[in-house]
Tab-separated table of C-alpha atoms in Angstrom:
chain	number	residue	atom	x	y	z
F	8	UNK	CA	84.984	31.381	79.905
F	9	UNK	CA	84.184	35.010	80.571
F	10	UNK	CA	83.018	37.140	77.641
F	11	UNK	CA	85.194	40.084	76.426
F	12	UNK	CA	82.538	42.691	77.580
F	13	UNK	CA	82.682	41.218	81.179
F	14	UNK	CA	86.354	41.274	81.406
F	15	UNK	CA	86.443	44.953	80.090
F	16	UNK	CA	83.771	45.955	82.644
F	17	UNK	CA	85.830	44.520	85.568
F	18	UNK	CA	89.073	46.224	84.196
F	19	UNK	CA	87.037	49.565	84.103
F	20	UNK	CA	85.919	49.009	87.692
F	21	UNK	CA	89.460	48.275	88.725
F	22	UNK	CA	90.805	51.332	86.932
F	23	UNK	CA	88.199	53.596	88.625
F	24	UNK	CA	89.043	52.163	91.961
F	25	UNK	CA	92.679	52.844	91.429
F	26	UNK	CA	91.899	56.370	90.279
F	27	UNK	CA	89.700	56.996	93.323
F	28	UNK	CA	92.379	55.434	95.546
F	29	UNK	CA	95.096	57.673	94.126
F	30	UNK	CA	92.861	60.742	94.286
F	31	UNK	CA	91.990	59.996	98.009
F	32	UNK	CA	95.774	59.529	98.731
F	33	UNK	CA	96.592	62.728	97.067
F	34	UNK	CA	93.761	64.675	99.096
F	35	UNK	CA	95.130	62.923	102.365
F	36	UNK	CA	98.679	64.014	101.527
F	37	UNK	CA	97.640	67.599	100.679
F	38	UNK	CA	95.449	67.893	103.833
F	39	UNK	CA	98.343	66.518	105.876
F	40	UNK	CA	100.715	69.074	104.404
F	41	UNK	CA	98.291	71.917	104.962
F	42	UNK	CA	97.695	70.707	108.625
F	43	UNK	CA	101.437	70.574	109.210
F	44	UNK	CA	101.876	74.017	107.761
F	45	UNK	CA	99.055	75.391	109.922
F	46	UNK	CA	100.690	73.998	113.005
F	47	UNK	CA	104.030	75.657	112.067
F	48	UNK	CA	102.204	78.913	111.379
F	49	UNK	CA	100.507	78.773	114.769
F	50	UNK	CA	103.884	78.394	116.317
F	51	UNK	CA	105.138	81.313	114.389
F	52	UNK	CA	107.631	79.288	112.305
F	53	UNK	CA	106.912	81.329	109.199
F	54	UNK	CA	107.477	85.092	108.599
F	55	UNK	CA	105.149	87.528	106.905
F	56	UNK	CA	104.730	86.267	103.214
F	57	UNK	CA	106.145	88.739	100.693
F	58	UNK	CA	102.762	89.033	98.770
F	59	UNK	CA	102.020	92.684	99.477
F	60	UNK	CA	102.554	93.782	95.784
F	61	UNK	CA	103.592	97.390	95.638
F	62	UNK	CA	103.932	97.446	99.425
F	63	UNK	CA	106.484	94.684	100.084
F	64	UNK	CA	108.001	96.953	102.476
F	65	UNK	CA	105.183	96.097	104.923
F	66	UNK	CA	106.086	92.440	104.912
F	67	UNK	CA	109.868	93.323	105.429
F	68	UNK	CA	109.027	95.711	108.434
F	69	UNK	CA	106.679	93.051	110.063
F	70	UNK	CA	109.359	90.360	109.839
F	71	UNK	CA	112.270	92.519	110.961
F	72	UNK	CA	110.257	94.218	113.800
F	73	UNK	CA	109.168	90.626	115.195
F	74	UNK	CA	112.800	89.410	114.828
F	75	UNK	CA	114.132	92.536	116.790
F	76	UNK	CA	111.507	92.328	119.605
F	77	UNK	CA	112.030	88.475	120.087
F	78	UNK	CA	115.829	88.653	120.620
F	79	UNK	CA	116.887	87.605	124.098
F	80	UNK	CA	118.637	90.770	124.982
F	81	UNK	CA	115.381	92.733	124.538
F	82	UNK	CA	113.146	90.649	126.843
F	83	UNK	CA	111.624	92.759	129.640
F	84	UNK	CA	112.255	95.989	127.583
F	85	UNK	CA	109.241	98.298	126.693
F	86	UNK	CA	108.446	97.516	123.089
F	87	UNK	CA	107.475	100.535	121.068
F	88	UNK	CA	106.476	101.074	117.404
F	89	UNK	CA	106.112	104.315	115.474
F	90	UNK	CA	103.703	104.707	112.699
F	91	UNK	CA	103.433	107.380	109.970
F	92	UNK	CA	104.341	108.313	106.514
F	93	UNK	CA	107.740	109.294	104.860
F	94	UNK	CA	108.243	111.918	107.538
F	95	UNK	CA	108.167	109.361	110.102
F	96	UNK	CA	110.530	107.100	108.163
F	97	UNK	CA	113.261	109.856	108.136
F	98	UNK	CA	112.318	111.912	111.172
F	99	UNK	CA	111.869	109.357	114.070
F	100	UNK	CA	115.156	107.687	114.898
F	101	UNK	CA	114.559	104.493	117.038
F	102	UNK	CA	118.124	104.204	117.996
F	103	UNK	CA	118.130	107.706	119.526
F	104	UNK	CA	114.832	107.208	121.193
F	105	UNK	CA	116.144	104.158	122.991
F	106	UNK	CA	119.267	105.947	123.975
F	107	UNK	CA	117.162	108.583	125.691
F	108	UNK	CA	115.717	105.906	127.857
F	109	UNK	CA	118.941	104.253	128.571
F	110	UNK	CA	118.127	101.214	126.329
F	111	UNK	CA	115.203	100.247	128.696
F	112	UNK	CA	113.039	100.435	125.568
F	113	UNK	CA	113.324	98.681	122.236
F	114	UNK	CA	111.899	100.680	119.262
F	115	UNK	CA	111.115	100.075	115.615
F	116	UNK	CA	110.044	102.631	112.942
F	117	UNK	CA	107.128	101.178	111.054
F	118	UNK	CA	106.528	104.234	108.841
F	119	UNK	CA	105.356	103.626	105.359
F	120	UNK	CA	106.104	105.949	102.605
F	121	UNK	CA	103.002	107.231	100.904
F	122	UNK	CA	100.691	106.036	103.574
F	123	UNK	CA	97.921	108.275	105.366
F	124	UNK	CA	95.359	107.666	108.037
F	125	UNK	CA	93.232	105.080	106.337
F	126	UNK	CA	96.147	102.649	105.683
F	127	UNK	CA	97.959	103.582	108.899
F	128	UNK	CA	94.919	102.739	110.919
F	129	UNK	CA	94.642	99.409	109.188
F	130	UNK	CA	98.324	98.559	109.842
F	131	UNK	CA	97.876	99.438	113.468
F	132	UNK	CA	94.654	97.467	113.962
F	133	UNK	CA	95.210	94.336	111.789
F	134	UNK	CA	99.059	94.002	111.769
F	135	UNK	CA	100.980	95.796	114.570
F	136	UNK	CA	98.660	95.242	117.517
F	137	UNK	CA	97.864	91.468	116.854
F	138	UNK	CA	101.218	90.358	115.294
F	139	UNK	CA	103.784	92.554	117.081
F	140	UNK	CA	101.943	93.327	120.314
F	141	UNK	CA	103.787	96.513	121.228
F	142	UNK	CA	103.503	98.100	124.685
F	143	UNK	CA	103.318	101.549	123.150
F	144	UNK	CA	102.585	103.137	119.730
F	145	UNK	CA	103.814	106.606	118.617
F	146	UNK	CA	101.642	107.813	115.849
F	147	UNK	CA	103.422	110.443	113.686
F	148	UNK	CA	100.825	112.609	111.739
F	149	UNK	CA	101.361	114.849	108.775
F	150	UNK	CA	98.314	117.185	108.989
F	151	UNK	CA	96.285	118.318	107.124
F	152	UNK	CA	97.340	116.075	104.330
F	153	UNK	CA	96.891	112.714	106.204
F	154	UNK	CA	93.213	113.665	106.759
F	155	UNK	CA	92.581	114.906	103.238
F	156	UNK	CA	89.985	113.510	100.955
F	157	UNK	CA	92.069	114.933	97.980
F	158	UNK	CA	92.018	112.572	94.962
F	159	UNK	CA	95.783	111.941	95.204
F	160	UNK	CA	95.574	110.886	98.825
F	161	UNK	CA	92.720	108.789	98.380
F	162	UNK	CA	94.008	107.042	95.125
F	163	UNK	CA	97.291	106.035	97.002
F	164	UNK	CA	95.306	104.849	100.117
F	165	UNK	CA	92.849	102.767	97.926
F	166	UNK	CA	95.843	101.189	96.024
F	167	UNK	CA	97.138	100.062	99.300
F	168	UNK	CA	93.859	98.824	100.870
F	169	UNK	CA	92.579	97.091	97.727
F	170	UNK	CA	95.643	94.626	97.662
F	171	UNK	CA	95.073	90.994	98.278
F	172	UNK	CA	97.064	90.815	101.536
F	173	UNK	CA	95.143	93.766	102.969
F	174	UNK	CA	91.860	92.064	101.998
F	175	UNK	CA	93.071	88.836	103.621
F	176	UNK	CA	93.467	90.679	106.896
F	177	UNK	CA	90.288	92.746	106.661
F	178	UNK	CA	88.006	90.216	105.048
F	179	UNK	CA	86.584	93.018	102.840
F	180	UNK	CA	85.505	91.656	99.381
F	181	UNK	CA	83.616	94.859	98.181
F	182	UNK	CA	84.487	95.772	94.549
F	183	UNK	CA	86.578	92.607	94.102
F	184	UNK	CA	86.428	90.685	90.907
F	185	UNK	CA	86.146	86.892	90.843
F	186	UNK	CA	89.920	86.296	90.424
F	187	UNK	CA	90.749	88.624	93.372
F	188	UNK	CA	88.141	86.864	95.604
F	189	UNK	CA	89.640	83.516	94.808
F	190	UNK	CA	93.175	84.846	95.444
F	191	UNK	CA	91.997	86.036	98.887
F	192	UNK	CA	90.124	82.807	99.660
F	193	UNK	CA	93.421	80.808	98.783
F	194	UNK	CA	95.346	83.091	101.115
F	195	UNK	CA	92.902	82.370	103.889
F	196	UNK	CA	92.601	78.668	103.569
F	197	UNK	CA	95.784	77.362	101.966
F	198	UNK	CA	99.126	77.698	103.749
F	199	UNK	CA	100.772	76.134	100.650
F	200	UNK	CA	99.453	79.024	98.652
F	201	UNK	CA	100.128	81.698	101.286
F	202	UNK	CA	103.772	80.664	101.975
F	203	UNK	CA	104.489	79.610	98.386
F	204	UNK	CA	107.369	82.178	97.947
F	205	UNK	CA	108.980	80.967	101.316
F	206	UNK	CA	109.422	77.500	99.663
F	207	UNK	CA	111.180	78.929	96.621
F	208	UNK	CA	114.984	79.089	96.833
F	209	UNK	CA	116.484	82.550	96.708
F	210	UNK	CA	118.255	81.814	93.399
F	211	UNK	CA	114.956	81.188	91.803
F	212	UNK	CA	113.466	84.400	93.003
F	213	UNK	CA	116.231	86.989	92.402
F	214	UNK	CA	113.889	89.953	92.233
F	215	UNK	CA	112.621	89.392	95.707
F	216	UNK	CA	116.145	88.681	97.061
F	217	UNK	CA	117.351	91.907	95.429
F	218	UNK	CA	114.362	93.917	96.829
F	219	UNK	CA	115.028	92.671	100.420
F	220	UNK	CA	118.836	93.263	100.157
F	221	UNK	CA	117.922	96.976	99.032
F	222	UNK	CA	115.782	97.282	102.185
F	223	UNK	CA	118.566	96.074	104.340
F	224	UNK	CA	120.835	98.700	103.007
F	225	UNK	CA	118.206	101.473	103.098
F	226	UNK	CA	116.639	100.990	106.517
F	227	UNK	CA	117.914	100.492	110.058
F	228	UNK	CA	115.165	99.301	112.368
F	229	UNK	CA	112.827	100.763	109.820
F	230	UNK	CA	114.414	104.180	109.980
F	231	UNK	CA	116.125	105.847	106.946
F	232	UNK	CA	119.148	107.932	107.480
F	233	UNK	CA	119.193	111.160	105.268
F	234	UNK	CA	122.218	113.391	105.291
F	235	UNK	CA	121.357	116.143	102.786
F	236	UNK	CA	120.976	119.732	103.976
F	237	UNK	CA	118.156	121.560	102.214
F	238	UNK	CA	120.046	124.354	100.457
F	239	UNK	CA	117.263	126.709	99.521
F	240	UNK	CA	117.342	130.136	101.236
F	241	UNK	CA	115.136	129.866	104.327
F	242	UNK	CA	111.883	131.723	103.655
F	243	UNK	CA	109.961	133.997	106.036
F	244	UNK	CA	107.750	132.156	108.401
F	245	UNK	CA	104.232	131.846	107.063
F	246	UNK	CA	100.866	131.217	108.635
F	247	UNK	CA	98.435	129.232	106.495
F	248	UNK	CA	94.825	128.314	107.038
F	249	UNK	CA	94.075	125.071	104.989
F	250	UNK	CA	90.603	124.571	103.520
F	251	UNK	CA	91.110	121.116	101.972
F	252	UNK	CA	88.198	118.742	102.011
F	253	UNK	CA	88.232	116.651	105.262
F	254	UNK	CA	88.176	112.846	105.070
F	255	UNK	CA	85.514	112.027	107.646
F	256	UNK	CA	86.093	108.304	107.288
F	257	UNK	CA	89.869	108.845	108.115
F	258	UNK	CA	88.957	110.850	111.121
F	259	UNK	CA	86.685	108.185	112.385
F	260	UNK	CA	89.183	105.533	111.918
F	261	UNK	CA	91.822	107.577	113.734
F	262	UNK	CA	89.547	107.849	116.911
F	263	UNK	CA	88.609	104.102	116.543
F	264	UNK	CA	92.374	103.227	116.973
F	265	UNK	CA	92.767	105.608	119.877
F	266	UNK	CA	89.887	103.960	121.485
F	267	UNK	CA	91.361	100.451	120.673
F	268	UNK	CA	94.714	101.444	122.327
F	269	UNK	CA	92.927	102.636	125.339
F	270	UNK	CA	90.870	99.385	125.488
F	271	UNK	CA	93.927	97.173	125.129
F	272	UNK	CA	95.870	99.396	127.491
F	273	UNK	CA	98.605	100.255	124.914
F	274	UNK	CA	100.364	103.509	125.719
F	275	UNK	CA	100.167	105.898	122.888
F	276	UNK	CA	101.545	109.382	121.814
F	277	UNK	CA	100.082	111.303	118.765
F	278	UNK	CA	102.522	113.598	117.246
F	279	UNK	CA	101.507	116.391	114.939
F	280	UNK	CA	104.514	117.154	112.748
F	281	UNK	CA	106.132	120.557	111.923
F	282	UNK	CA	106.140	122.032	108.395
F	283	UNK	CA	109.018	123.767	106.818
F	284	UNK	CA	108.974	127.405	107.967
F	285	UNK	CA	105.157	127.484	108.308
F	286	UNK	CA	102.200	126.810	110.481
F	287	UNK	CA	99.263	125.216	108.802
F	288	UNK	CA	95.945	125.692	110.733
F	289	UNK	CA	93.260	123.086	109.937
F	290	UNK	CA	89.995	123.327	111.862
F	291	UNK	CA	88.954	119.848	111.547
F	292	UNK	CA	92.151	118.261	112.990
F	293	UNK	CA	92.382	121.086	115.522
F	294	UNK	CA	88.927	119.989	116.857
F	295	UNK	CA	89.786	116.285	116.572
F	296	UNK	CA	93.072	116.557	118.538
F	297	UNK	CA	91.145	118.384	121.372
F	298	UNK	CA	89.464	115.020	122.041
F	299	UNK	CA	92.836	113.544	123.035
F	300	UNK	CA	94.218	113.653	126.613
F	301	UNK	CA	96.872	116.257	126.848
F	302	UNK	CA	99.495	113.941	127.985
F	303	UNK	CA	98.979	111.814	124.815
F	304	UNK	CA	99.424	114.625	122.256
F	305	UNK	CA	102.294	116.828	121.177
F	306	UNK	CA	101.930	119.526	118.554
F	307	UNK	CA	105.055	120.615	116.472
F	308	UNK	CA	102.815	122.247	113.934
F	309	UNK	CA	102.671	125.496	115.992
F	310	UNK	CA	104.268	128.880	116.054
F	311	UNK	CA	107.396	127.732	117.860
F	312	UNK	CA	110.530	128.410	115.852
F	313	UNK	CA	112.369	125.203	116.856
F	314	UNK	CA	112.234	123.685	113.473
F	315	UNK	CA	112.689	126.933	111.407
F	316	UNK	CA	116.195	125.786	110.474
F	317	UNK	CA	117.017	124.580	106.895
F	318	UNK	CA	119.915	122.566	108.281
F	319	UNK	CA	117.431	120.291	109.824
F	320	UNK	CA	115.826	119.343	106.640
F	321	UNK	CA	116.822	116.936	103.780
F	322	UNK	CA	114.083	118.520	101.603
F	323	UNK	CA	111.071	120.717	102.001
F	324	UNK	CA	109.086	117.883	103.449
F	325	UNK	CA	111.477	115.690	105.361
F	326	UNK	CA	113.995	115.984	108.230
F	327	UNK	CA	117.550	114.890	107.797
F	328	UNK	CA	119.821	113.179	110.391
F	329	UNK	CA	120.268	116.389	112.395
F	330	UNK	CA	116.526	117.295	112.324
F	331	UNK	CA	115.750	113.719	113.269
F	332	UNK	CA	117.904	113.857	116.337
F	333	UNK	CA	116.185	117.038	117.579
F	334	UNK	CA	112.718	115.818	116.772
F	335	UNK	CA	113.214	112.348	118.355
F	336	UNK	CA	114.615	113.862	121.559
F	337	UNK	CA	111.497	116.152	121.927
F	338	UNK	CA	109.154	113.187	121.116
F	339	UNK	CA	111.042	111.160	123.765
F	340	UNK	CA	110.775	113.898	126.395
F	341	UNK	CA	106.975	114.029	125.773
F	342	UNK	CA	106.772	110.176	125.935
F	343	UNK	CA	108.636	110.156	129.187
F	344	UNK	CA	105.729	112.121	130.786
F	345	UNK	CA	103.356	109.431	129.676
F	346	UNK	CA	105.470	106.717	131.356
F	347	UNK	CA	105.455	108.752	134.612
F	348	UNK	CA	101.684	109.505	134.396
């Protein structure tokens, strides 16, 4: 007859064995699920996860642009993406651009409100080129503010670039706390974690559902129609020379993206925007843009009076529907020269 301690010892061993067996089974199931999700991701089954925090519009535009470009009726067309800030969002009309080229192109407005060169260069390098693979990029610049090292500009840029999803793409862990580092690592190595919102039914995530629906109403191919006419009396045309501090890092990133486009044989056009009834001279960008081939650059921030018309503006900073029509036609005309070059 076995003693009570012996029986208890065998029972403990069996319990440990069962626990290890259950743990091994749980790990096997988890690894299998992760592997299955990795395969689905590699086959582009999932869209961009809505984990961009204050910049959910980025995930929305990635998903909608990829969906647009993949539609059967657009196969064989030249795929074009525009990038810029809010001026691009309301000023560059992708529908009008495609109409100019008799629908031989398919175009999407990837402008992000509040962005500048630092974040725009990130979007182009880490998101647009690898995920969307456009044939051409139209980079809509607002100088000199896009190249400013002013505290307001840099604060907004750092807010964007310090988010977990941006860090996920860039791999930059500088100045991250432990929680942020773990969050980024989970994004990198766990598809269950990365796509967790995808698995939640819409009725359990009403905030995200409402946000996406608001984007659907607000944007058409990433473009935002604005109809207001700026009613302030048109001022006299002014010539200003800006002396704001230049963001050298932004300037370097700009040229890196230009070189990347040339390396990957992506057609590109850099557009310098007009300002409401004024020309703003800025020596730093004037010198920077001289490095670009003439056919790849068009300057609307000049002494031309084309955009000296308040009927073209929604407000002092943005074009309305009518201004966007004129602006997009002029951009398309310049882009046509690139295609024939």
